[in-house]
Amino acid sequence: MSHGKLIVLEGLDGSGKATQAKRLAAALAAEGRLVREITFPNYASDSSALVRMYLAGQFGARPDDVNAYAASSFYAVDRYAGYKADWGRFYEEGGILIADRYTTSNAVHQCSKLPPEEWEQFLHWLFDYEFHLLGLPAPDCVIYLQVDPAVSQKLMTQRYHGDESKKDVHEKDVEYLARSRKAAEFCAAHLGWQTVPCTCGDGMRSIEEIGQEVRRRVDAALAE
């Protein structure tokens, strides 16, 4: 069955996913492409209620208080609702979707709750659950925006103007972010993700420079 393309931008919090997704979608639209940007979780939808409760700490103050399989289900149901009620038809009719996070975020953040020897088993379950059992489309290309956790923390502090109370349970946990980085590096290496380094020394590369590299990777995926 003919369908569109799904391009996913993945990375730690503060890596610039939202910025690059918007830039990429705008550039493709300016060229006359049929394109939409989608973001997960969809905080504006009732489907993200469990995600919002989880991130607000209502199920526990630390990410590890909710196991990887339960937390993955919260996010997967939000994606399923969006697919059925919003962007699924656009994709099935040939549109290009630019996703800021996707199933890949479950891979990164929930793997980090498990010992490394269980990662492959979890990833097999996750992709079978979302792509086979739920019937969600698998990405055509995943671009991993690679950023150091220390830089990520600095950027998030700037985002919230120094108010640490605004961070969710993921963003507050420095040790958890470090584990997520290791899981992300594993996923990128073993799942064929396209890695785009975003840091240079102790700071970020320019938005334009990162965007140019992202666009090169996307053009190759769209040409396939």
mmCIF file of C-alpha atoms in Angstrom:
data_model
loop_
_atom_site.group_PDB
_atom_site.id
_atom_site.type_symbol
_atom_site.label_atom_id
_atom_site.label_comp_id
_atom_site.label_asym_id
_atom_site.label_seq_id
_atom_site.Cartn_x
_atom_site.Cartn_y
_atom_site.Cartn_z
ATOM 1 C CA MET A 1 0.000 0.000 0.000
ATOM 2 C CA SER A 2 1.303 3.424 -0.934
ATOM 3 C CA HIS A 3 1.970 5.814 1.916
ATOM 4 C CA GLY A 4 4.085 8.815 2.814
ATOM 5 C CA LYS A 5 7.357 9.255 4.640
ATOM 6 C CA LEU A 6 8.005 9.514 8.366
ATOM 7 C CA ILE A 7 11.139 11.384 9.424
ATOM 8 C CA VAL A 8 11.894 11.397 13.167
ATOM 9 C CA LEU A 9 14.143 13.816 15.046
ATOM 10 C CA GLU A 10 15.354 12.228 18.272
ATOM 11 C CA GLY A 11 17.665 13.327 21.077
ATOM 12 C CA LEU A 12 17.942 14.273 24.729
ATOM 13 C CA ASP A 13 15.955 17.170 26.154
ATOM 14 C CA GLY A 14 17.485 20.442 25.003
ATOM 15 C CA SER A 15 19.111 18.967 21.891
ATOM 16 C CA GLY A 16 17.128 21.209 19.557
ATOM 17 C CA LYS A 17 14.612 18.710 18.171
ATOM 18 C CA ALA A 18 11.688 21.143 18.099
ATOM 19 C CA THR A 19 13.757 23.873 16.443
ATOM 20 C CA GLN A 20 15.118 21.574 13.748
ATOM 21 C CA ALA A 21 11.715 19.956 13.126
ATOM 22 C CA LYS A 22 10.121 23.358 12.530
ATOM 23 C CA ARG A 23 12.953 24.488 10.263
ATOM 24 C CA LEU A 24 12.869 21.269 8.259
ATOM 25 C CA ALA A 25 9.069 21.253 7.837
ATOM 26 C CA ALA A 26 9.080 24.901 6.761
ATOM 27 C CA ALA A 27 11.867 24.326 4.224
ATOM 28 C CA LEU A 28 10.124 21.322 2.685
ATOM 29 C CA ALA A 29 6.784 23.158 2.553
ATOM 30 C CA ALA A 30 8.461 26.103 0.814
ATOM 31 C CA GLU A 31 9.550 23.694 -1.915
ATOM 32 C CA GLY A 32 5.948 22.631 -2.488
ATOM 33 C CA ARG A 33 6.149 19.352 -0.573
ATOM 34 C CA LEU A 34 3.092 17.997 1.240
ATOM 35 C CA VAL A 35 4.476 18.086 4.785
ATOM 36 C CA ARG A 36 3.293 18.228 8.395
ATOM 37 C CA GLU A 37 5.122 18.541 11.669
ATOM 38 C CA ILE A 38 3.927 16.363 14.565
ATOM 39 C CA THR A 39 5.149 16.386 18.163
ATOM 40 C CA PHE A 40 5.027 13.788 20.917
ATOM 41 C CA PRO A 41 3.673 13.756 23.513
ATOM 42 C CA ASN A 42 0.637 15.707 22.303
ATOM 43 C CA TYR A 43 0.127 17.724 25.481
ATOM 44 C CA ALA A 44 -2.951 19.445 24.033
ATOM 45 C CA SER A 45 -4.801 16.128 23.713
ATOM 46 C CA ASP A 46 -6.617 14.116 26.379
ATOM 47 C CA SER A 47 -4.646 11.131 25.084
ATOM 48 C CA SER A 48 -1.542 12.394 26.878
ATOM 49 C CA ALA A 49 -3.181 12.465 30.324
ATOM 50 C CA LEU A 50 -1.154 9.539 31.691
ATOM 51 C CA VAL A 51 2.049 10.967 30.229
ATOM 52 C CA ARG A 52 1.394 14.293 31.926
ATOM 53 C CA MET A 53 0.674 12.595 35.252
ATOM 54 C CA TYR A 54 3.865 10.548 34.944
ATOM 55 C CA LEU A 55 6.071 13.524 34.081
ATOM 56 C CA ALA A 56 4.513 15.609 36.861
ATOM 57 C CA GLY A 57 5.583 12.969 39.378
ATOM 58 C CA GLN A 58 2.101 11.728 40.292
ATOM 59 C CA PHE A 59 3.252 8.103 39.965
ATOM 60 C CA GLY A 60 6.556 8.721 41.751
ATOM 61 C CA ALA A 61 9.181 11.432 42.052
ATOM 62 C CA ARG A 62 11.767 9.618 39.910
ATOM 63 C CA PRO A 63 11.496 8.173 36.386
ATOM 64 C CA ASP A 64 12.396 4.708 37.697
ATOM 65 C CA ASP A 65 9.245 4.684 39.863
ATOM 66 C CA VAL A 66 7.326 3.699 36.704
ATOM 67 C CA ASN A 67 8.743 0.667 34.923
ATOM 68 C CA ALA A 68 9.820 0.801 31.293
ATOM 69 C CA TYR A 69 6.870 -1.184 29.965
ATOM 70 C CA ALA A 70 4.180 0.802 31.771
ATOM 71 C CA ALA A 71 5.688 4.176 30.848
ATOM 72 C CA SER A 72 6.091 3.071 27.221
ATOM 73 C CA SER A 73 2.391 2.247 27.104
ATOM 74 C CA PHE A 74 1.465 5.783 28.218
ATOM 75 C CA TYR A 75 3.348 7.288 25.276
ATOM 76 C CA ALA A 76 2.264 4.621 22.778
ATOM 77 C CA VAL A 77 -1.436 5.210 23.464
ATOM 78 C CA ASP A 78 -0.949 8.951 22.895
ATOM 79 C CA ARG A 79 0.664 8.186 19.527
ATOM 80 C CA TYR A 80 -2.108 5.770 18.581
ATOM 81 C CA ALA A 81 -4.775 8.382 19.336
ATOM 82 C CA GLY A 82 -2.981 10.920 17.156
ATOM 83 C CA TYR A 83 -2.639 8.424 14.322
ATOM 84 C CA LYS A 84 -6.336 7.510 14.371
ATOM 85 C CA ALA A 85 -7.770 10.981 14.944
ATOM 86 C CA ASP A 86 -5.294 13.362 13.352
ATOM 87 C CA TRP A 87 -2.267 12.607 11.185
ATOM 88 C CA GLY A 88 -2.779 8.996 10.059
ATOM 89 C CA ARG A 89 -4.787 9.788 6.925
ATOM 90 C CA PHE A 90 -2.296 12.483 5.885
ATOM 91 C CA TYR A 91 0.494 9.912 6.075
ATOM 92 C CA GLU A 92 -1.459 7.169 4.312
ATOM 93 C CA GLU A 93 -2.276 9.562 1.448
ATOM 94 C CA GLY A 94 1.400 10.255 0.795
ATOM 95 C CA GLY A 95 2.294 13.163 3.059
ATOM 96 C CA ILE A 96 5.673 13.701 4.677
ATOM 97 C CA LEU A 97 5.604 13.710 8.476
ATOM 98 C CA ILE A 98 8.369 15.394 10.470
ATOM 99 C CA ALA A 99 8.138 14.039 14.023
ATOM 100 C CA ASP A 100 9.669 15.709 17.057
ATOM 101 C CA ARG A 101 10.066 12.470 19.086
ATOM 102 C CA TYR A 102 8.350 9.174 18.313
ATOM 103 C CA THR A 103 8.571 5.519 19.400
ATOM 104 C CA THR A 104 12.310 6.159 19.383
ATOM 105 C CA SER A 105 11.928 8.259 22.542
ATOM 106 C CA ASN A 106 10.530 5.233 24.351
ATOM 107 C CA ALA A 107 13.581 3.342 23.112
ATOM 108 C CA VAL A 108 15.936 5.949 24.565
ATOM 109 C CA HIS A 109 14.271 6.901 27.813
ATOM 110 C CA GLN A 110 12.769 3.577 28.834
ATOM 111 C CA CYS A 111 15.811 1.470 27.938
ATOM 112 C CA SER A 112 17.700 3.571 30.445
ATOM 113 C CA LYS A 113 15.585 2.081 33.241
ATOM 114 C CA LEU A 114 16.784 -1.416 32.388
ATOM 115 C CA PRO A 115 20.192 -3.120 32.597
ATOM 116 C CA PRO A 116 21.982 -3.077 29.211
ATOM 117 C CA GLU A 117 21.672 -6.844 28.834
ATOM 118 C CA GLU A 118 17.882 -6.385 28.629
ATOM 119 C CA TRP A 119 17.883 -3.595 26.035
ATOM 120 C CA GLU A 120 17.578 -5.768 22.934
ATOM 121 C CA GLN A 121 14.681 -7.725 24.437
ATOM 122 C CA PHE A 122 12.906 -4.493 25.374
ATOM 123 C CA LEU A 123 13.424 -2.940 21.930
ATOM 124 C CA HIS A 124 12.017 -6.057 20.272
ATOM 125 C CA TRP A 125 8.920 -5.804 22.507
ATOM 126 C CA LEU A 126 8.577 -2.044 21.949
ATOM 127 C CA PHE A 127 8.735 -2.096 18.164
ATOM 128 C CA ASP A 128 6.462 -5.132 17.928
ATOM 129 C CA TYR A 129 3.972 -3.396 20.260
ATOM 130 C CA GLU A 130 3.832 -0.043 18.484
ATOM 131 C CA PHE A 131 4.480 -0.981 14.837
ATOM 132 C CA HIS A 132 2.817 -4.408 14.691
ATOM 133 C CA LEU A 133 0.204 -4.735 17.430
ATOM 134 C CA LEU A 134 -0.908 -1.077 17.409
ATOM 135 C CA GLY A 135 -0.290 -0.683 13.684
ATOM 136 C CA LEU A 136 1.633 2.599 13.872
ATOM 137 C CA PRO A 137 3.955 3.410 10.948
ATOM 138 C CA ALA A 138 7.667 2.727 11.404
ATOM 139 C CA PRO A 139 10.041 5.627 10.655
ATOM 140 C CA ASP A 140 11.768 5.855 7.284
ATOM 141 C CA CYS A 141 14.627 7.801 8.854
ATOM 142 C CA VAL A 142 15.626 8.618 12.431
ATOM 143 C CA ILE A 143 18.020 11.512 12.961
ATOM 144 C CA TYR A 144 19.648 11.464 16.386
ATOM 145 C CA LEU A 145 20.701 14.933 17.547
ATOM 146 C CA GLN A 146 23.646 14.050 19.747
ATOM 147 C CA VAL A 147 24.231 16.349 22.716
ATOM 148 C CA ASP A 148 26.191 15.931 25.929
ATOM 149 C CA PRO A 149 23.953 15.560 29.026
ATOM 150 C CA ALA A 150 25.778 18.433 30.788
ATOM 151 C CA VAL A 151 25.004 20.753 27.873
ATOM 152 C CA SER A 152 21.429 19.453 27.844
ATOM 153 C CA GLN A 153 21.041 20.359 31.523
ATOM 154 C CA LYS A 154 22.446 23.840 30.914
ATOM 155 C CA LEU A 155 20.068 24.468 28.028
ATOM 156 C CA MET A 156 17.058 23.288 30.022
ATOM 157 C CA THR A 157 17.984 25.576 32.922
ATOM 158 C CA GLN A 158 18.105 28.473 30.458
ATOM 159 C CA ARG A 159 14.737 27.388 28.998
ATOM 160 C CA TYR A 160 13.104 27.629 32.438
ATOM 161 C CA HIS A 161 15.032 30.795 33.385
ATOM 162 C CA GLY A 162 16.693 29.028 36.296
ATOM 163 C CA ASP A 163 13.433 27.790 37.847
ATOM 164 C CA GLU A 164 14.270 24.137 38.512
ATOM 165 C CA SER A 165 10.730 23.438 39.745
ATOM 166 C CA LYS A 166 9.473 23.676 36.148
ATOM 167 C CA LYS A 167 11.476 20.629 35.079
ATOM 168 C CA ASP A 168 9.651 17.313 34.763
ATOM 169 C CA VAL A 169 10.801 14.074 36.427
ATOM 170 C CA HIS A 170 13.088 13.261 33.479
ATOM 171 C CA GLU A 171 14.703 16.685 33.328
ATOM 172 C CA LYS A 172 15.394 16.866 37.068
ATOM 173 C CA ASP A 173 17.271 13.569 37.233
ATOM 174 C CA VAL A 174 20.868 14.125 36.086
ATOM 175 C CA GLU A 175 21.829 10.466 36.571
ATOM 176 C CA TYR A 176 18.813 9.374 34.536
ATOM 177 C CA LEU A 177 19.796 11.729 31.698
ATOM 178 C CA ALA A 178 23.290 10.234 31.662
ATOM 179 C CA ARG A 179 21.784 6.736 31.383
ATOM 180 C CA SER A 180 19.490 7.964 28.604
ATOM 181 C CA ARG A 181 22.509 9.223 26.685
ATOM 182 C CA LYS A 182 24.086 5.742 26.860
ATOM 183 C CA ALA A 183 20.828 4.158 25.692
ATOM 184 C CA ALA A 184 20.567 6.676 22.846
ATOM 185 C CA GLU A 185 24.100 5.913 21.687
ATOM 186 C CA PHE A 186 23.302 2.190 21.737
ATOM 187 C CA CYS A 187 20.092 2.679 19.743
ATOM 188 C CA ALA A 188 21.770 4.931 17.200
ATOM 189 C CA ALA A 189 24.558 2.412 16.639
ATOM 190 C CA HIS A 190 22.382 -0.710 16.512
ATOM 191 C CA LEU A 191 19.229 0.575 14.807
ATOM 192 C CA GLY A 192 20.761 2.524 11.942
ATOM 193 C CA TRP A 193 19.895 6.011 13.167
ATOM 194 C CA GLN A 194 21.617 8.977 11.507
ATOM 195 C CA THR A 195 23.761 10.736 14.137
ATOM 196 C CA VAL A 196 24.200 14.512 13.908
ATOM 197 C CA PRO A 197 26.549 15.931 16.587
ATOM 198 C CA CYS A 198 25.123 19.131 18.071
ATOM 199 C CA THR A 199 27.875 20.103 20.476
ATOM 200 C CA CYS A 200 31.293 21.549 19.831
ATOM 201 C CA GLY A 201 33.559 21.742 22.848
ATOM 202 C CA ASP A 202 31.367 22.856 25.765
ATOM 203 C CA GLY A 203 28.746 24.587 23.614
ATOM 204 C CA MET A 204 26.316 24.013 20.768
ATOM 205 C CA ARG A 205 26.996 24.195 17.038
ATOM 206 C CA SER A 206 24.948 26.822 15.244
ATOM 207 C CA ILE A 207 21.318 26.078 14.439
ATOM 208 C CA GLU A 208 22.072 26.670 10.764
ATOM 209 C CA GLU A 209 25.019 24.265 10.692
ATOM 210 C CA ILE A 210 23.041 21.512 12.411
ATOM 211 C CA GLY A 211 20.106 22.170 10.100
ATOM 212 C CA GLN A 212 22.223 21.808 6.984
ATOM 213 C CA GLU A 213 23.474 18.417 8.122
ATOM 214 C CA VAL A 214 19.946 17.312 9.065
ATOM 215 C CA ARG A 215 18.685 18.351 5.636
ATOM 216 C CA ARG A 216 21.369 16.318 3.851
ATOM 217 C CA ARG A 217 20.310 13.203 5.763
ATOM 218 C CA VAL A 218 16.628 13.852 5.088
ATOM 219 C CA ASP A 219 17.126 14.422 1.377
ATOM 220 C CA ALA A 220 18.837 11.047 1.133
ATOM 221 C CA ALA A 221 15.926 9.357 2.934
ATOM 222 C CA LEU A 222 13.284 11.049 0.780
ATOM 223 C CA ALA A 223 15.124 10.027 -2.383
ATOM 224 C CA GLU A 224 14.931 6.323 -1.528
#
